[in-house]
Short mmCIF file of C-alpha atoms and ligand atoms in Angstrom, two decimals:
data_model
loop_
_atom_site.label_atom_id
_atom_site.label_comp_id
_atom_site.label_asym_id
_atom_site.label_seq_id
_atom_site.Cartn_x
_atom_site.Cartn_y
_atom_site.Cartn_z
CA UNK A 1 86.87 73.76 265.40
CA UNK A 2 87.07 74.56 262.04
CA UNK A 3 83.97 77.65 260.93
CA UNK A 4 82.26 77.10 258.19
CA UNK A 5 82.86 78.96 254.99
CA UNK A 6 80.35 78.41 252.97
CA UNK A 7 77.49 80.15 252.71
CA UNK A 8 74.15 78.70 253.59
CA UNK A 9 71.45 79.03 251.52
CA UNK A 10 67.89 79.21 252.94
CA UNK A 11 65.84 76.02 253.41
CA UNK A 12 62.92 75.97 250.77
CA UNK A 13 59.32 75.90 252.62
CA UNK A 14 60.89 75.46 255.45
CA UNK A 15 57.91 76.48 258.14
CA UNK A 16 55.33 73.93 255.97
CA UNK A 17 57.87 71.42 256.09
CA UNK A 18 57.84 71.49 259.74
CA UNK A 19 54.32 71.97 260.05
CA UNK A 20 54.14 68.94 257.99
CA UNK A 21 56.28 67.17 259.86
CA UNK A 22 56.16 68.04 263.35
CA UNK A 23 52.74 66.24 264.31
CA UNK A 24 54.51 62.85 263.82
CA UNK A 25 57.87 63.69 265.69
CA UNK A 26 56.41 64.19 269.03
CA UNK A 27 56.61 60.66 271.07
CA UNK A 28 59.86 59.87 272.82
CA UNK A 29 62.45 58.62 271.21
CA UNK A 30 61.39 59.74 267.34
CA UNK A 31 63.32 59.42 264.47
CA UNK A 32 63.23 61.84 261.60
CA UNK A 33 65.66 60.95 258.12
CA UNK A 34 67.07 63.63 256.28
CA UNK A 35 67.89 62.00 253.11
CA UNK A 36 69.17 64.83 251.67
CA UNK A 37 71.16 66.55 254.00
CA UNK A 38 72.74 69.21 252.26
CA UNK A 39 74.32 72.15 254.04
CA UNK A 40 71.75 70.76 256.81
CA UNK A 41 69.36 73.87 256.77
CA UNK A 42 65.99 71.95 257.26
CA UNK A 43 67.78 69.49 259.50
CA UNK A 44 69.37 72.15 261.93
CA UNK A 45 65.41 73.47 261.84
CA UNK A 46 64.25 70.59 263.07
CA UNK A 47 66.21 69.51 265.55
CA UNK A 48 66.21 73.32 266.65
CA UNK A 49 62.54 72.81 267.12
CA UNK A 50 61.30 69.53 268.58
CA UNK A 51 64.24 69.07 271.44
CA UNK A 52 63.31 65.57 271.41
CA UNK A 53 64.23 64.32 268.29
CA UNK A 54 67.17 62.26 266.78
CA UNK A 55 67.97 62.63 263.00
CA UNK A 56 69.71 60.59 260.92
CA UNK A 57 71.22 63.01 258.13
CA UNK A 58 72.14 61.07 254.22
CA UNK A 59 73.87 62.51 251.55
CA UNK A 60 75.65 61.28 248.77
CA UNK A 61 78.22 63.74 248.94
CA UNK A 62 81.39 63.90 251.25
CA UNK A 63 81.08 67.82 251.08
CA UNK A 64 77.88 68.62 251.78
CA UNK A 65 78.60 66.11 254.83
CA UNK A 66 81.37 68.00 256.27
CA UNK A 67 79.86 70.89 255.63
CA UNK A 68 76.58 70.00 257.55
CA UNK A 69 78.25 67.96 260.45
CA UNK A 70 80.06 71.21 261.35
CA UNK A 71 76.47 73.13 261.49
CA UNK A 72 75.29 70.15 263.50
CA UNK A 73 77.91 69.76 265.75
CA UNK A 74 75.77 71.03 268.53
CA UNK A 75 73.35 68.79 268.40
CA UNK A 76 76.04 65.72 269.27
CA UNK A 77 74.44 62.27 269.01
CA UNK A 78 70.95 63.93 267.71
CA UNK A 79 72.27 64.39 264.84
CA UNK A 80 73.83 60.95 263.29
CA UNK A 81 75.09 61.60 259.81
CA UNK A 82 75.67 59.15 257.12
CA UNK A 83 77.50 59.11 253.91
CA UNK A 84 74.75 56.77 251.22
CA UNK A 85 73.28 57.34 248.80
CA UNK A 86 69.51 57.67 249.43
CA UNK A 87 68.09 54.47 248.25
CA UNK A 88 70.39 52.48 250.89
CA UNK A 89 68.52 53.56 253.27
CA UNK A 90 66.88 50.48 255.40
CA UNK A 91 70.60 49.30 255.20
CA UNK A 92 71.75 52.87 256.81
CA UNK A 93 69.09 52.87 259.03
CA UNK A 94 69.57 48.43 259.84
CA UNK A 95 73.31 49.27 260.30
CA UNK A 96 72.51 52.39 262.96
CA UNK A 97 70.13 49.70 264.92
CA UNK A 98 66.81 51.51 263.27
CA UNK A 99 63.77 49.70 262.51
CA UNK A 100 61.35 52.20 261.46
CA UNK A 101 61.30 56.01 261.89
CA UNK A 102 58.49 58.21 262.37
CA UNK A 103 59.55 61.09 259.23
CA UNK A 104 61.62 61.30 256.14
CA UNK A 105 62.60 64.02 254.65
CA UNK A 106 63.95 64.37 250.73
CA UNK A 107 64.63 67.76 249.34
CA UNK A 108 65.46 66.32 245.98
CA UNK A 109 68.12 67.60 243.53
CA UNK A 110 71.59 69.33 243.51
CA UNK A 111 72.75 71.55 246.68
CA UNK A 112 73.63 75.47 245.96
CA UNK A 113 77.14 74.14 247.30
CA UNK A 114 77.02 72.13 244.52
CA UNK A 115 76.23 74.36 241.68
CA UNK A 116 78.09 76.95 243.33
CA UNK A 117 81.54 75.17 243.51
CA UNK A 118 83.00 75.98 240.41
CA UNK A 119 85.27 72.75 240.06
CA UNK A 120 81.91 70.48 240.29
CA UNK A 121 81.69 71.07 236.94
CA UNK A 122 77.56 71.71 237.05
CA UNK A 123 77.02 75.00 236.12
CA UNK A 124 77.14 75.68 232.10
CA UNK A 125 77.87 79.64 233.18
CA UNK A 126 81.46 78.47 235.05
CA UNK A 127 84.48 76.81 232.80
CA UNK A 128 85.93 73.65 235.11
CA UNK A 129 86.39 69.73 234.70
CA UNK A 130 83.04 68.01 233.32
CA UNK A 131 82.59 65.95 236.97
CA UNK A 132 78.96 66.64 237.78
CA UNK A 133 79.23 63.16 240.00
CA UNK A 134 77.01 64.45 243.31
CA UNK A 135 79.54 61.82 245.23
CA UNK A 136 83.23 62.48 244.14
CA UNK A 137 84.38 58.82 245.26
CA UNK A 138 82.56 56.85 243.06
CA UNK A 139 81.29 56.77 239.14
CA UNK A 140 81.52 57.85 236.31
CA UNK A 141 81.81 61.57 235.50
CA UNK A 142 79.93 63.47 232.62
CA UNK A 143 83.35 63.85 230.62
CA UNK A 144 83.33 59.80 230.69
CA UNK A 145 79.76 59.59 229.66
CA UNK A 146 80.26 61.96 226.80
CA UNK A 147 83.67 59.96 225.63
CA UNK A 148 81.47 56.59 225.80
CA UNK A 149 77.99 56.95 225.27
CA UNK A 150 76.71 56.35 221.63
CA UNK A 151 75.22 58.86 219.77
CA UNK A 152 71.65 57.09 220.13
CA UNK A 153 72.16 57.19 223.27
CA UNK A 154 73.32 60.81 224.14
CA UNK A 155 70.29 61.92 221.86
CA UNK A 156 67.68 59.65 223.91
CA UNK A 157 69.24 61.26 226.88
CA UNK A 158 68.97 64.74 226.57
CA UNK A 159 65.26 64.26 224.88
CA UNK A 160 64.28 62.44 228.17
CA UNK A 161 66.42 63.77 230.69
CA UNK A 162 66.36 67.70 229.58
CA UNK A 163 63.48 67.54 227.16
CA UNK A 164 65.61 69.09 224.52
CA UNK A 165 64.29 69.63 221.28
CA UNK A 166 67.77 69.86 219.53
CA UNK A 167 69.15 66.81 221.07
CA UNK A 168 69.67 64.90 217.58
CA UNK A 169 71.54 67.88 216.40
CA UNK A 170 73.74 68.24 219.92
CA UNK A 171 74.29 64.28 219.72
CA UNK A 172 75.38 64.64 216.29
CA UNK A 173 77.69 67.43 217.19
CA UNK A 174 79.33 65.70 220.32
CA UNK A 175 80.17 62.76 218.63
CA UNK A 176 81.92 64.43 215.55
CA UNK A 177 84.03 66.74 218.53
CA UNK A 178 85.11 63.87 219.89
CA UNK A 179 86.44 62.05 217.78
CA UNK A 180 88.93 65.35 216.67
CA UNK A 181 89.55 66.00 220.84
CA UNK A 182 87.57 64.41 223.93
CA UNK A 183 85.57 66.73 225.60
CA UNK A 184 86.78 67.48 228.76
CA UNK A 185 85.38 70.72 230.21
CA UNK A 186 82.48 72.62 230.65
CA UNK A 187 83.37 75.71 228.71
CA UNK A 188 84.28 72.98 225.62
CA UNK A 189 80.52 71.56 225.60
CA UNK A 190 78.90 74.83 225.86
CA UNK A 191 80.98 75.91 222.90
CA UNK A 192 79.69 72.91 221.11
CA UNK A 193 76.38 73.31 222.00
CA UNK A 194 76.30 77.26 221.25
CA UNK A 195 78.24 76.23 217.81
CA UNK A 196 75.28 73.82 216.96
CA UNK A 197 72.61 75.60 218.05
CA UNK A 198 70.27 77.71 214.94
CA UNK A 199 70.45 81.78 215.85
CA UNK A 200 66.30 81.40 216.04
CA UNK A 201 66.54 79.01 218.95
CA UNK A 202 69.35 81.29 220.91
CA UNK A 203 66.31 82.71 222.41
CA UNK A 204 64.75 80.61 224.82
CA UNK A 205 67.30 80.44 227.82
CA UNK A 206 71.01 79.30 227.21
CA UNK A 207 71.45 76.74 224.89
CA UNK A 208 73.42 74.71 227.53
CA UNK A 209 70.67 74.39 229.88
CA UNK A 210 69.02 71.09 229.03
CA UNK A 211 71.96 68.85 227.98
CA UNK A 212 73.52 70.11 231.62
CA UNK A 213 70.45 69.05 233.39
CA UNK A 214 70.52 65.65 231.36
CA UNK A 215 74.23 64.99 232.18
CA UNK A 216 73.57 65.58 235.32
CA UNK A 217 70.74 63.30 235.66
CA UNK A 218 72.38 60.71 233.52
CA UNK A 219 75.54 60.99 236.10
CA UNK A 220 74.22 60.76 239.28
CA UNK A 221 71.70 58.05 238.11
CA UNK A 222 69.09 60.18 239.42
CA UNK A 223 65.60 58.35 238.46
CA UNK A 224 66.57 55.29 238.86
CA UNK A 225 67.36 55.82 242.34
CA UNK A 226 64.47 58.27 243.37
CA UNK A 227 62.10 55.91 241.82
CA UNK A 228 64.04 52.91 244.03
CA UNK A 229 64.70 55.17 247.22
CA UNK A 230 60.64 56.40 247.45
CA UNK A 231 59.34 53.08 248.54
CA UNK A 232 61.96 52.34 250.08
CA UNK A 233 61.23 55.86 252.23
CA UNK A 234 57.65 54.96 252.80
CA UNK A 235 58.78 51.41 253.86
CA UNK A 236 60.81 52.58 256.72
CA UNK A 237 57.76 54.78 258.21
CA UNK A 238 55.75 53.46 261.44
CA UNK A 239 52.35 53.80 261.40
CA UNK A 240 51.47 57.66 261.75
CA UNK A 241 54.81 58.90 260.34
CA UNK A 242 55.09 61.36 257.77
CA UNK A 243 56.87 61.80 254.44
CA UNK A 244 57.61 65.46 252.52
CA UNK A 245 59.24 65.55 249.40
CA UNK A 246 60.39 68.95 247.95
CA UNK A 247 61.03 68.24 243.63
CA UNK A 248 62.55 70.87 241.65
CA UNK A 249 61.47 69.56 237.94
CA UNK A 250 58.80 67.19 236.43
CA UNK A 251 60.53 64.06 236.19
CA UNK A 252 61.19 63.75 239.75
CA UNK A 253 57.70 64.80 240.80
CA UNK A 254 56.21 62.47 238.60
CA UNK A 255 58.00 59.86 240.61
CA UNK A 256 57.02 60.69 244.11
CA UNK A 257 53.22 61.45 242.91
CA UNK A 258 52.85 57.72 241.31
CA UNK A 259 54.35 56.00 244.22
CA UNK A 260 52.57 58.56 247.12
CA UNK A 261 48.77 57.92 244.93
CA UNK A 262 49.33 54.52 244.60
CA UNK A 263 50.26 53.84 248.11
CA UNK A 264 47.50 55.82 249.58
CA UNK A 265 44.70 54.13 247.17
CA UNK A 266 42.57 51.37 248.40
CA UNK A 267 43.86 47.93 246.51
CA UNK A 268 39.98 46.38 247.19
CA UNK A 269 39.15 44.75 243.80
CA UNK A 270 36.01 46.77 242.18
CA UNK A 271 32.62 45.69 243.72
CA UNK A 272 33.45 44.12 246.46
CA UNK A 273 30.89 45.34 249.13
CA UNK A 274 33.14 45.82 251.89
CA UNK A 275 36.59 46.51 251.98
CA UNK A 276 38.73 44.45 254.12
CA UNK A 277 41.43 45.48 256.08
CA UNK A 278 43.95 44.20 253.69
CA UNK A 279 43.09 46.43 251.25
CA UNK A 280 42.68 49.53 253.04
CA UNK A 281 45.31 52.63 251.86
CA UNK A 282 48.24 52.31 253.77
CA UNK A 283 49.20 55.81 253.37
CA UNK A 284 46.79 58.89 253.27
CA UNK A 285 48.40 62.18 251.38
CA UNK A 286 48.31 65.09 253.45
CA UNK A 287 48.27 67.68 250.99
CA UNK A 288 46.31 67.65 247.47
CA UNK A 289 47.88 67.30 244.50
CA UNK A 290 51.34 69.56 244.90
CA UNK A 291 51.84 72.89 246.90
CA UNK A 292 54.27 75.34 245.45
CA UNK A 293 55.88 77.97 246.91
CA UNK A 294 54.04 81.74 247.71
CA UNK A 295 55.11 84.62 245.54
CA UNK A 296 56.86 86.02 248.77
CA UNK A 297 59.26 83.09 249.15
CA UNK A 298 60.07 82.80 245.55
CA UNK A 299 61.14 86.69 245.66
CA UNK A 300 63.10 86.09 248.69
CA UNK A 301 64.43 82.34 247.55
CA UNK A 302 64.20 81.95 243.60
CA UNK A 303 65.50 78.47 244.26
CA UNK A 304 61.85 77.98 245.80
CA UNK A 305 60.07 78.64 242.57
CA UNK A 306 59.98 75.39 240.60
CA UNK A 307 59.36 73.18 243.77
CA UNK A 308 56.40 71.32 244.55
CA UNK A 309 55.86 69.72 247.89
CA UNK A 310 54.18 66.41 248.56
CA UNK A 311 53.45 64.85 251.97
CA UNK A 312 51.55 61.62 252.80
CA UNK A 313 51.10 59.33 256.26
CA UNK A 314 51.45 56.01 257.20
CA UNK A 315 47.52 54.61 258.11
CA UNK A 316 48.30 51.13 258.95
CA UNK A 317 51.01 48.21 258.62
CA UNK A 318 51.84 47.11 255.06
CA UNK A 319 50.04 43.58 254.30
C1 SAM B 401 68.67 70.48 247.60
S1 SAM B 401 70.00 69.82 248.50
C2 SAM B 401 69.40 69.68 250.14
C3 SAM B 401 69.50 70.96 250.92
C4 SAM B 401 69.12 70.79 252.39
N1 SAM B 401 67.72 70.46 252.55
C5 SAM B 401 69.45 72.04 253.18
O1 SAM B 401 68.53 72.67 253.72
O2 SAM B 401 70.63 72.39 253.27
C6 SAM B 401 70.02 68.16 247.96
C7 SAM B 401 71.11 67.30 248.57
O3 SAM B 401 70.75 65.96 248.33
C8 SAM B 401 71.89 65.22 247.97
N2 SAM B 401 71.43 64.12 247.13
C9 SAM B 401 70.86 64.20 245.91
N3 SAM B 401 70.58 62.98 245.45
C10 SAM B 401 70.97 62.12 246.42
C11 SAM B 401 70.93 60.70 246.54
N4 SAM B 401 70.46 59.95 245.55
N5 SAM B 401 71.37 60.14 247.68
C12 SAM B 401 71.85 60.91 248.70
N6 SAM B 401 71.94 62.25 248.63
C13 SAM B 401 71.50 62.84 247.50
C14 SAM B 401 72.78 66.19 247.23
O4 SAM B 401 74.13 65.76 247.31
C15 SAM B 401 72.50 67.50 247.97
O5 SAM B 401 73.44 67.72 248.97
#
């Protein structure tokens, strides 16, 4: 067997997670989805503590896959591991003979792995390949996107996707680069960006941070698929399982909070005297509003200190 060499980084609120979890794993035969895999830290806690569980493990990337199945290994047919991306999953589940599962977890975002591995191509601080794609087998990297994308469109991007103040300027900048050179590298577009970037604003952070978080986004497709893979998440629950969500930045939270409100709101029109059973909530949110991370786990786990946590249950059958 081969040992894994990659260190593992610590699960982010971990014991709430479990807490959170836990009441609706305990019948025979429960299912819990990891839809985020990763280097399987919260999964191998799991299955560590309720013996009687089977998860089904998703990630997007091959990796973080091989990575995790090693970890797992111990667990043999607990632990059934599949390579999708997360809004496929009633067809990963239909194809492993599923039909609903009693808790789904999604620890949103990129993997330490993944930033870690130089030749990703995600982190602004490390020169390699522009790649950024979270699944190496399939679509378009972030070199591509900056060789294609029109200069409307790179602006609209990193306003949206990185909230970037600059991005006309950066835009501007990217599309007069490439037509001298393509852009190829990580090291190139920081220079860029540094280049175009006024001393007074050198301040706040590195200047690379927000178009790298919009690439990123704009690579992996990452809205578009949260907002498609949430009810698709709360769709696969039976009645009384549970749903966490860790985010790590606003646009993805904003996501899961519509969806998990407007699932667990009551659809009866206004003044009708009672409500009928159609209209009840299906879900009911288990925490309120978001939890965030003590002091005492963001000094141990700095990775912890942008999340926020939200958690809901399924009431009763959709209509
Ligand atoms: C923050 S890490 C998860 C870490 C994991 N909870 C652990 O304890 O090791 C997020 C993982 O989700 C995966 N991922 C992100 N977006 C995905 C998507 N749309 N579909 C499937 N996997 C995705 C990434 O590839 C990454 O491995």
């Amino acid at each position: 067997m081969t040992m894994v060499q990659t260190p593992l980084h610590t699960p982010v609120l971990l014991e709430r997670t479990l807490e959170l979890l836990s009441p609706a794993l305990g019948g025979p035969d429960a299912v819990v989805v990891d839809a985020t895999l990763g280097m399987g830290g919260h999964a191998e806690a799991i299955l560590e503590a309720l013996p009687g569980v089977t998860l089904v493990g998703v990630d997007r990337d091959t990796e973080a896959l091989r990575i995790a199945g090693e970890r797992l290994a111990r667990f043999g047919s607990r632990a059934r591991l599949v390579h999708a991306v997360y809004d496929r999953l009633p067809r990963a589940l239909a194809d492993l003979g599923i039909e609903s599962v009693q808790g789904v977890l999604m620890d949103l975002g990129v993997s330490s792995l993944q930033l870690d591995r130089a030749d990703r191509g995600f982190a602004y601080a490390q020169d390699a390949p522009l790649d950024m794609r979270m699944d190496q087998t399939s679509g378009r990297t972030a070199a591509d996107i900056l060789a294609t994308a029109s200069e409307d469109e790179l602006r609209r991007m990193f306003y949206e996707y990185g909230d970037e103040k600059l991005a006309p300027r950066y835009a501007s900048r990217i599309v007069a680069r490439r037509a001298d050179k393509p852009l190829l590298t990580s090291a190139e577009l920081v220079e860029v960006i540094v280049a175009a970037t006024p001393a007074a604003a050198q301040r706040a952070g590195h200047p690379a941070k927000r178009v790298f978080q919009a690439l990123r986004i704009a690579v992996n497709e990452e809205l578009a698929v949260l907002a498609r893979a949430v009810p698709a998440a709360l769709d696969s629950l039976a009645v009384g399982g549970r749903i966490v969500v860790l985010a790590y930045q606003s646009l993805e939270d904003r996501i899961v909070k519509r969806e998990l409100q407007a699932r667990s709101r009551s659809t009866a029109p206004a003044g009708l005297p009672v409500e009928l059973p159609q209209h009840r909530p299906e879900f009911r949110l288990l925490v309120r509003g978001a939890e965030l991370a003590d002091d005492d786990e963001k000094a141990r786990n700095p990775r912890s200190a942008p999340v926020r946590l939200r958690a809901a249950e399924r009431l009763r059958e959709a209509a």
